[in-house]
């Protein structure tokens, strides 16, 4: 079982702008499969490479009613509409907040072999992609909140994080 370690906020890798992927092929395919397994194991719907400590422009996702996708060097070319919806993040366990996102986006990306493709995404799928693309820019969802909600979420998160760290120590 090739499960990767999730990096938690405020790990520095989450605040860094990820590098473009320039090498395609089996290694990238393996990383994307490991990321998918890791995401499924944590019951996530999306995971970006920086969240597993790899500062590369790569993300995987699995919309509950849709198929699994892997996007390499994704670019959101156009976005329309705006809607608030609840979001969480595997790098900020147990934190949720309502975040405003575009409801319709056009995306350009490559697959693990470097083949370019384009598609449109709506609603929840569009939300997942915007959240994961933010990770590639070093942005996490609390950064998208108003300052008061952000403070509240990060305060709560501190409590959760202390508990997580303590748990990890006890397991050693
Ligand atoms: Zn996230």
Short mmCIF file of C-alpha atoms and ligand atoms in Angstrom, two decimals:
data_model
loop_
_atom_site.label_atom_id
_atom_site.label_comp_id
_atom_site.label_asym_id
_atom_site.label_seq_id
_atom_site.Cartn_x
_atom_site.Cartn_y
_atom_site.Cartn_z
CA UNK A 1 0.00 0.00 0.00
CA UNK A 2 1.71 3.10 -1.25
CA UNK A 3 0.16 5.70 0.96
CA UNK A 4 1.83 9.07 1.08
CA UNK A 5 2.14 11.29 4.12
CA UNK A 6 -0.20 14.30 4.17
CA UNK A 7 1.46 17.57 5.10
CA UNK A 8 -0.58 19.68 7.49
CA UNK A 9 -0.94 23.45 7.58
CA UNK A 10 1.22 25.48 8.36
CA UNK A 11 3.86 23.28 6.69
CA UNK A 12 6.01 25.52 4.46
CA UNK A 13 5.43 23.35 1.37
CA UNK A 14 1.77 24.46 1.46
CA UNK A 15 2.71 28.13 1.23
CA UNK A 16 5.07 27.77 -1.72
CA UNK A 17 4.19 28.26 -5.39
CA UNK A 18 4.61 24.81 -6.98
CA UNK A 19 6.98 24.26 -9.94
CA UNK A 20 5.68 23.26 -13.38
CA UNK A 21 5.94 19.56 -14.21
CA UNK A 22 8.46 19.08 -17.03
CA UNK A 23 9.12 15.33 -16.83
CA UNK A 24 6.24 13.09 -17.87
CA UNK A 25 5.88 9.32 -17.88
CA UNK A 26 5.95 6.37 -15.49
CA UNK A 27 7.27 8.20 -12.42
CA UNK A 28 4.64 10.90 -12.70
CA UNK A 29 1.98 8.25 -13.27
CA UNK A 30 3.13 6.41 -10.14
CA UNK A 31 3.01 9.62 -8.09
CA UNK A 32 -0.51 10.40 -9.33
CA UNK A 33 -1.69 6.86 -8.48
CA UNK A 34 -0.16 7.08 -5.01
CA UNK A 35 -1.84 10.47 -4.55
CA UNK A 36 -5.21 9.00 -5.60
CA UNK A 37 -4.81 6.12 -3.13
CA UNK A 38 -3.84 8.53 -0.38
CA UNK A 39 -6.80 10.79 -1.19
CA UNK A 40 -9.26 7.86 -1.19
CA UNK A 41 -7.80 6.50 2.07
CA UNK A 42 -8.54 9.87 3.72
CA UNK A 43 -11.95 10.12 2.03
CA UNK A 44 -10.95 13.31 0.26
CA UNK A 45 -12.31 14.53 -3.08
CA UNK A 46 -9.12 16.25 -4.20
CA UNK A 47 -5.42 16.32 -3.43
CA UNK A 48 -2.63 18.54 -4.76
CA UNK A 49 1.02 17.44 -4.87
CA UNK A 50 2.21 20.05 -2.30
CA UNK A 51 -0.09 18.34 0.21
CA UNK A 52 2.12 15.25 0.00
CA UNK A 53 5.28 17.37 0.16
CA UNK A 54 5.92 17.54 -3.60
CA UNK A 55 6.10 21.13 -4.85
CA UNK A 56 4.93 20.33 -8.39
CA UNK A 57 1.90 21.44 -10.39
CA UNK A 58 -0.07 18.22 -10.21
CA UNK A 59 -3.43 17.39 -8.67
CA UNK A 60 -5.86 14.49 -8.49
CA UNK A 61 -9.55 14.56 -7.77
CA UNK A 62 -12.60 12.38 -7.53
CA UNK A 63 -15.95 14.08 -7.68
CA UNK A 64 -18.39 11.88 -5.73
CA UNK A 65 -20.66 11.30 -8.78
CA UNK A 66 -17.94 11.51 -11.36
CA UNK A 67 -14.72 9.94 -12.47
CA UNK A 68 -11.20 10.15 -11.18
CA UNK A 69 -9.04 12.82 -12.81
CA UNK A 70 -5.40 13.75 -12.80
CA UNK A 71 -4.44 17.26 -13.91
CA UNK A 72 -0.85 18.19 -14.68
CA UNK A 73 0.08 21.89 -14.98
CA UNK A 74 -3.60 22.92 -14.81
CA UNK A 75 -4.62 26.46 -15.73
CA UNK A 76 -8.05 27.96 -15.13
CA UNK A 77 -8.54 29.97 -18.30
CA UNK A 78 -11.98 31.41 -17.67
CA UNK A 79 -14.32 31.54 -14.73
CA UNK A 80 -17.91 32.68 -14.30
CA UNK A 81 -20.49 32.94 -11.54
CA UNK A 82 -19.96 32.97 -7.81
CA UNK A 83 -21.38 30.77 -5.09
CA UNK A 84 -20.61 30.05 -1.44
CA UNK A 85 -20.17 26.41 -0.46
CA UNK A 86 -18.65 24.48 2.40
CA UNK A 87 -15.06 23.36 1.97
CA UNK A 88 -12.64 21.30 3.94
CA UNK A 89 -9.04 20.32 3.29
CA UNK A 90 -6.96 17.21 4.06
CA UNK A 91 -4.16 19.54 5.17
CA UNK A 92 -6.44 21.23 7.74
CA UNK A 93 -8.24 18.23 9.28
CA UNK A 94 -11.72 18.79 10.69
CA UNK A 95 -11.90 22.42 9.53
CA UNK A 96 -14.78 23.57 7.35
CA UNK A 97 -15.90 26.97 6.13
CA UNK A 98 -18.02 28.50 3.41
CA UNK A 99 -15.85 29.72 0.57
CA UNK A 100 -16.89 31.71 -2.50
CA UNK A 101 -15.91 30.11 -5.81
CA UNK A 102 -16.78 30.48 -9.49
CA UNK A 103 -19.52 28.08 -10.61
CA UNK A 104 -18.29 27.55 -14.17
CA UNK A 105 -14.66 27.29 -15.24
CA UNK A 106 -12.67 26.40 -18.33
CA UNK A 107 -9.55 24.40 -17.61
CA UNK A 108 -6.48 23.57 -19.66
CA UNK A 109 -4.14 20.83 -18.39
CA UNK A 110 -1.94 17.92 -19.42
CA UNK A 111 -2.18 14.23 -18.57
CA UNK A 112 0.66 12.20 -17.02
CA UNK A 113 2.15 11.65 -20.48
CA UNK A 114 2.13 15.36 -21.27
CA UNK A 115 -0.83 15.29 -23.67
CA UNK A 116 -2.74 18.57 -23.43
CA UNK A 117 -6.52 18.65 -22.97
CA UNK A 118 -9.25 21.15 -22.15
CA UNK A 119 -12.60 20.86 -20.47
CA UNK A 120 -15.32 22.79 -18.68
CA UNK A 121 -16.36 22.16 -15.11
CA UNK A 122 -19.40 23.29 -13.17
CA UNK A 123 -20.49 23.62 -9.54
CA UNK A 124 -18.88 21.09 -7.16
CA UNK A 125 -16.32 19.84 -9.67
CA UNK A 126 -15.38 23.46 -10.45
CA UNK A 127 -15.06 24.09 -6.71
CA UNK A 128 -12.71 21.12 -6.20
CA UNK A 129 -10.49 22.23 -9.08
CA UNK A 130 -10.32 25.84 -7.81
CA UNK A 131 -9.45 24.62 -4.30
CA UNK A 132 -6.69 22.32 -5.60
CA UNK A 133 -5.31 24.93 -8.03
CA UNK A 134 -5.05 27.29 -5.05
CA UNK A 135 -2.73 24.75 -3.41
CA UNK A 136 -0.42 25.04 -6.43
CA UNK A 137 -0.19 28.80 -5.72
CA UNK A 138 0.55 28.27 -2.03
CA UNK A 139 -2.99 29.28 -1.03
CA UNK A 140 -5.14 27.37 1.46
CA UNK A 141 -8.89 27.87 1.88
CA UNK A 142 -8.68 30.01 5.07
CA UNK A 143 -6.79 32.55 2.92
CA UNK A 144 -10.04 32.97 0.95
CA UNK A 145 -12.12 33.87 4.02
CA UNK A 146 -12.82 37.27 5.53
CA UNK A 147 -10.35 38.13 8.27
CA UNK A 148 -12.72 37.35 11.18
CA UNK A 149 -13.82 33.93 9.92
CA UNK A 150 -10.22 33.16 9.07
CA UNK A 151 -9.06 33.93 12.62
CA UNK A 152 -11.86 31.78 14.00
CA UNK A 153 -11.04 28.81 11.74
CA UNK A 154 -7.30 29.01 12.47
CA UNK A 155 -7.92 29.27 16.22
CA UNK A 156 -10.06 26.13 16.10
CA UNK A 157 -7.45 24.46 13.95
CA UNK A 158 -4.72 25.15 16.53
CA UNK A 159 -6.72 23.11 19.06
CA UNK A 160 -7.17 20.23 16.58
CA UNK A 161 -3.51 20.40 15.56
CA UNK A 162 -2.29 20.18 19.16
CA UNK A 163 -4.45 17.09 19.61
CA UNK A 164 -3.13 15.56 16.35
CA UNK A 165 0.51 16.17 17.29
CA UNK A 166 -0.07 14.70 20.74
CA UNK A 167 -1.74 11.65 19.17
CA UNK A 168 1.20 11.17 16.82
CA UNK A 169 3.64 11.27 19.72
CA UNK A 170 1.66 8.69 21.64
CA UNK A 171 1.72 6.33 18.68
CA UNK A 172 5.53 6.40 18.47
ZN1 LIG B 1 -6.91 21.40 0.33
#
